mmCIF file of C-alpha atoms in Angstrom:
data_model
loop_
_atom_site.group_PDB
_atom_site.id
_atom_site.type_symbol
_atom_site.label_atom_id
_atom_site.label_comp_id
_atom_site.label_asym_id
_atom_site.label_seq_id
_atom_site.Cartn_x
_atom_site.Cartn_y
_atom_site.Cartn_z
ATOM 1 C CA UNK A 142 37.748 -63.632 -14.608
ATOM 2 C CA UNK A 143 35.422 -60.461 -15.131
ATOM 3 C CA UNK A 144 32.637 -60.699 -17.750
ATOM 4 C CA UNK A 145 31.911 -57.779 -19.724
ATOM 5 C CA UNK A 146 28.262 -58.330 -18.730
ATOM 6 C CA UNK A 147 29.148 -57.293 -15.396
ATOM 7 C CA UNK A 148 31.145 -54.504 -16.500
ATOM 8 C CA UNK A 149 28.180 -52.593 -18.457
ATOM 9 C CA UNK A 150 25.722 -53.064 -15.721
ATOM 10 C CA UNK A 151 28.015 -51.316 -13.224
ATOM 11 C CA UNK A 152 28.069 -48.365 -15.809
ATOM 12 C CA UNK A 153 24.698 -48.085 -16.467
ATOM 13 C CA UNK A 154 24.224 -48.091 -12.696
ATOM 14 C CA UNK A 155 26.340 -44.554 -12.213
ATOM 15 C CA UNK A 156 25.040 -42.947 -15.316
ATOM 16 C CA UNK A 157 21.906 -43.604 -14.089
ATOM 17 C CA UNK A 158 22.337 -42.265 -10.522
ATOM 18 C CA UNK A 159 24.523 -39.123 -12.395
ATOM 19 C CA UNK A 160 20.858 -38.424 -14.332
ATOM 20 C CA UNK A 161 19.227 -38.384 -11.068
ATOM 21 C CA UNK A 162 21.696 -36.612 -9.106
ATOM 22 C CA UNK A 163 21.126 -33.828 -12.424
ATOM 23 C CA UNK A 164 17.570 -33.867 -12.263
ATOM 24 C CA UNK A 165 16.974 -32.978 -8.624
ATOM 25 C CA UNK A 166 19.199 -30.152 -9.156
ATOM 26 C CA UNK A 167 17.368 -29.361 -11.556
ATOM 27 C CA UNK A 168 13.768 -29.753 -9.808
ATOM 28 C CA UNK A 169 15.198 -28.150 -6.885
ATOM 29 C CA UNK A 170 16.158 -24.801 -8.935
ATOM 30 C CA UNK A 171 12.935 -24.747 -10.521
ATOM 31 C CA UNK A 172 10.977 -24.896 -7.249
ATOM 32 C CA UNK A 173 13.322 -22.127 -6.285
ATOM 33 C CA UNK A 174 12.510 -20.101 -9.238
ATOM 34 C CA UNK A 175 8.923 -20.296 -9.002
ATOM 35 C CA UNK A 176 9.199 -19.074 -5.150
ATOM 36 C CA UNK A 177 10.888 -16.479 -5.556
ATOM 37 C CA UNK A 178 8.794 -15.387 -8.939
ATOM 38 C CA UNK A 179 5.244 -15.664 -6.708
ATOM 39 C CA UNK A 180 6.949 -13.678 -3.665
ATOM 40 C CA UNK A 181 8.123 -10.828 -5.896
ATOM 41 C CA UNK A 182 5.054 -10.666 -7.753
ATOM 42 C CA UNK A 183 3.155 -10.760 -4.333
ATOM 43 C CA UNK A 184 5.414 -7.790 -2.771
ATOM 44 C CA UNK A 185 4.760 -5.588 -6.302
ATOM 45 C CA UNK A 186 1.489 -5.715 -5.462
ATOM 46 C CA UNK A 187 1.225 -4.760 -2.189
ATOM 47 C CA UNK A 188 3.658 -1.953 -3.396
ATOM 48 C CA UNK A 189 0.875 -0.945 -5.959
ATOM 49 C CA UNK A 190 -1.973 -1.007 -3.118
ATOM 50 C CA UNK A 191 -0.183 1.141 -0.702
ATOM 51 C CA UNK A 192 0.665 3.335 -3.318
ATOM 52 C CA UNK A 193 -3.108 3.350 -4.184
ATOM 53 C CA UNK A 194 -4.402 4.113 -0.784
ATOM 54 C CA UNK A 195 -2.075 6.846 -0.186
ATOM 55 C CA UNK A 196 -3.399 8.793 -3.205
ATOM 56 C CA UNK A 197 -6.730 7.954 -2.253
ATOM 57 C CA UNK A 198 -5.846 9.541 0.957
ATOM 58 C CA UNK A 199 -4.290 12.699 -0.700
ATOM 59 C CA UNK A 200 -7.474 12.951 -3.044
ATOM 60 C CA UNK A 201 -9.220 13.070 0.182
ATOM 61 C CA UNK A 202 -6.379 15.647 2.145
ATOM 62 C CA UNK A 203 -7.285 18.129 -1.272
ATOM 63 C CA UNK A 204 -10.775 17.411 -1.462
ATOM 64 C CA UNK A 205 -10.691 19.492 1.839
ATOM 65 C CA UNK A 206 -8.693 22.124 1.278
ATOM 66 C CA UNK A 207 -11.285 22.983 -1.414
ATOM 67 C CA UNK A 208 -13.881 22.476 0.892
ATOM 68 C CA UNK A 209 -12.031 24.822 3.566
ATOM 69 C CA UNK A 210 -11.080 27.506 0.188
ATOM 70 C CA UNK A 211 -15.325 27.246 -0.229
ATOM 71 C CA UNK A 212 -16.500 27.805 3.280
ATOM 72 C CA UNK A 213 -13.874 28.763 6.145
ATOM 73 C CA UNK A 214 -15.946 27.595 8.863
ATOM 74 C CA UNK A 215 -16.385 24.022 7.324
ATOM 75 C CA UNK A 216 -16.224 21.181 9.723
ATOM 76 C CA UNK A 217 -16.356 17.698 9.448
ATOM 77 C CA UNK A 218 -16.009 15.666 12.826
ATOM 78 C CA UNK A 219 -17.740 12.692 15.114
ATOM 79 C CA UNK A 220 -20.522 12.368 12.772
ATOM 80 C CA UNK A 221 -19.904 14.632 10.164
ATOM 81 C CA UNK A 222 -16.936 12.920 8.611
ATOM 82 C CA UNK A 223 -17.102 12.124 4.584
ATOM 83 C CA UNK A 224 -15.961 10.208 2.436
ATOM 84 C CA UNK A 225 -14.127 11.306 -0.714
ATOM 85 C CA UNK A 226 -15.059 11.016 -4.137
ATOM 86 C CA UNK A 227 -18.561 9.619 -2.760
ATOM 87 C CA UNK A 228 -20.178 11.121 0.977
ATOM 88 C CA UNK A 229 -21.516 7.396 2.217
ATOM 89 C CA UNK A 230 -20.321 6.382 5.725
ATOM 90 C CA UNK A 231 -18.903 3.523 6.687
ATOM 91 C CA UNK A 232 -16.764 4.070 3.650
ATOM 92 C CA UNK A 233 -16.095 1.607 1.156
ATOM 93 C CA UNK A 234 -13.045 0.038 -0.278
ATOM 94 C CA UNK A 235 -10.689 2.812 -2.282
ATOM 95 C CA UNK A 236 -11.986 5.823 -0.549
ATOM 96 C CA UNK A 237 -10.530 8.176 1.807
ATOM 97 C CA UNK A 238 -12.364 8.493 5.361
ATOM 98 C CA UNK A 239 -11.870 12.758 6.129
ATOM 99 C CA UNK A 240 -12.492 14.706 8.920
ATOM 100 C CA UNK A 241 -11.484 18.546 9.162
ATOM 101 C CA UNK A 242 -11.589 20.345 12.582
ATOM 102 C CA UNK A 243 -11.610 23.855 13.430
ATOM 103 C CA UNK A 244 -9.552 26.166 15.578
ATOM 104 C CA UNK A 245 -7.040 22.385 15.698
ATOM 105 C CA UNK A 246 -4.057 22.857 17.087
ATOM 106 C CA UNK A 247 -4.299 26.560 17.360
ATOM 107 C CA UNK A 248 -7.095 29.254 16.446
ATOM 108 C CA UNK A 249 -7.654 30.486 13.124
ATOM 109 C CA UNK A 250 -6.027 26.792 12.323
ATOM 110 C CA UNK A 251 -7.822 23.726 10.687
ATOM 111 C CA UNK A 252 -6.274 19.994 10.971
ATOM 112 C CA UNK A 253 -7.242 17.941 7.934
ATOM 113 C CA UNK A 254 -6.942 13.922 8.891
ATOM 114 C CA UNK A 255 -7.815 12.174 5.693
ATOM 115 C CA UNK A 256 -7.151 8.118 5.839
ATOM 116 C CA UNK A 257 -7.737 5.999 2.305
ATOM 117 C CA UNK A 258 -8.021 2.554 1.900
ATOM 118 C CA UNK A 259 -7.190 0.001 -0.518
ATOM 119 C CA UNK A 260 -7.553 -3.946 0.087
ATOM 120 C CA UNK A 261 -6.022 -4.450 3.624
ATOM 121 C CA UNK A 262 -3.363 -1.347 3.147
ATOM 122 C CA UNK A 263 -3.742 2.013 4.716
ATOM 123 C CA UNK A 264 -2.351 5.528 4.642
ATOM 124 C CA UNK A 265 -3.095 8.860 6.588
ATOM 125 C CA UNK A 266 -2.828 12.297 5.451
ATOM 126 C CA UNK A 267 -2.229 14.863 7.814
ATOM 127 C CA UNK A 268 -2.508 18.866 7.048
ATOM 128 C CA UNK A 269 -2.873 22.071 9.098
ATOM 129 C CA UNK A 270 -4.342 25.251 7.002
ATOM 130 C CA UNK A 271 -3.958 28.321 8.304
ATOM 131 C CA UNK A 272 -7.270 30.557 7.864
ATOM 132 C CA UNK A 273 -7.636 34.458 7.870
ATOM 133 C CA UNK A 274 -10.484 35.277 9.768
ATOM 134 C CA UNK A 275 -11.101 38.483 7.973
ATOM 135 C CA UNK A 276 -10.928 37.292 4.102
ATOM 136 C CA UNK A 277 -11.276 33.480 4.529
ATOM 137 C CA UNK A 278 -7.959 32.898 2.543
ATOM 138 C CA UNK A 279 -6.365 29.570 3.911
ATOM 139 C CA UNK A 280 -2.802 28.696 3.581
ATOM 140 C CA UNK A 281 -1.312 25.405 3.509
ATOM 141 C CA UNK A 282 0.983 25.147 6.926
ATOM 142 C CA UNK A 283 1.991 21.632 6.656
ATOM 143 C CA UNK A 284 1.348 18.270 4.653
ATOM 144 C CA UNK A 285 2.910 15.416 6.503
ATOM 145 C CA UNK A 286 2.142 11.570 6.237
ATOM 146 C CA UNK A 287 1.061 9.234 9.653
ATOM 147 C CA UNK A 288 2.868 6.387 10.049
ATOM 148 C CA UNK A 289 -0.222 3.439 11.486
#
């Protein structure tokens, strides 16, 4: 004959293992959680600093065209280049490396290379102006954006 001793041991044994069985789940969906939390926090904000170096690098694309609108024969190459907003070189973290060169690809043409930074993300900013020899007026002939 069974004791009921015996009996209430062997259920206590599978709600136990049932509790455990629960919890891992459990753990296991909260480790997954937390994963996938950090990696889309960690792709937002490598999102953000591309985003931020390509405006840098458009600040930098404009910053030129005012430069060229100034002075039609400015030129900014080999060791000329600048950096936008402030003209140290090597430039620093968050500013846009530019370099303008004349008569590039064709004469009376200027090719505006402007490349900003921010972190370990980078973006380039190609334009050609077109520039009347006569009255200086420049004209935007294209705006396009490198692939590195």
């Amino acid at each position: 004959m069974i004791s009921k001793r015996h009996i209430i041991k062997r259920g206590g044994q599978g709600a136990l293992s049932v509790t455990l069985l629960i919890g891992g789940i459990v753990v296991l969906m909260g480790g997954t959680i937390a994963f996938l939390v950090v990696a889309f926090l960690h792709s937002s904000s490598s999102f953000q600093a591309a985003n931020r170096a390509l405006a840098v690098a458009s600040g930098g694309a404009r910053d030129a065209l005012i430069q060229l609108a100034r002075n039609k024969d400015f030129e900014a190459i080999g060791a000329n280049v600048y950096c936008v907003p402030a003209n140290t070189v090597p430039c620093p973290q968050g500013f846009a490396e530019v370099t303008v060169t004349q008569n590039a690809p064709a004469l009376g043409q200027a090719t505006i290379i402007s490349e900003g930074t921010s972190g370990t993300h980078k973006r380039k900013i190609r334009a050609v102006v077109s520039i009347a020899t006569s009255t200086g007026e420049s004209t935007l002939v294209s705006w396009e954006i490198v692939t590195l």
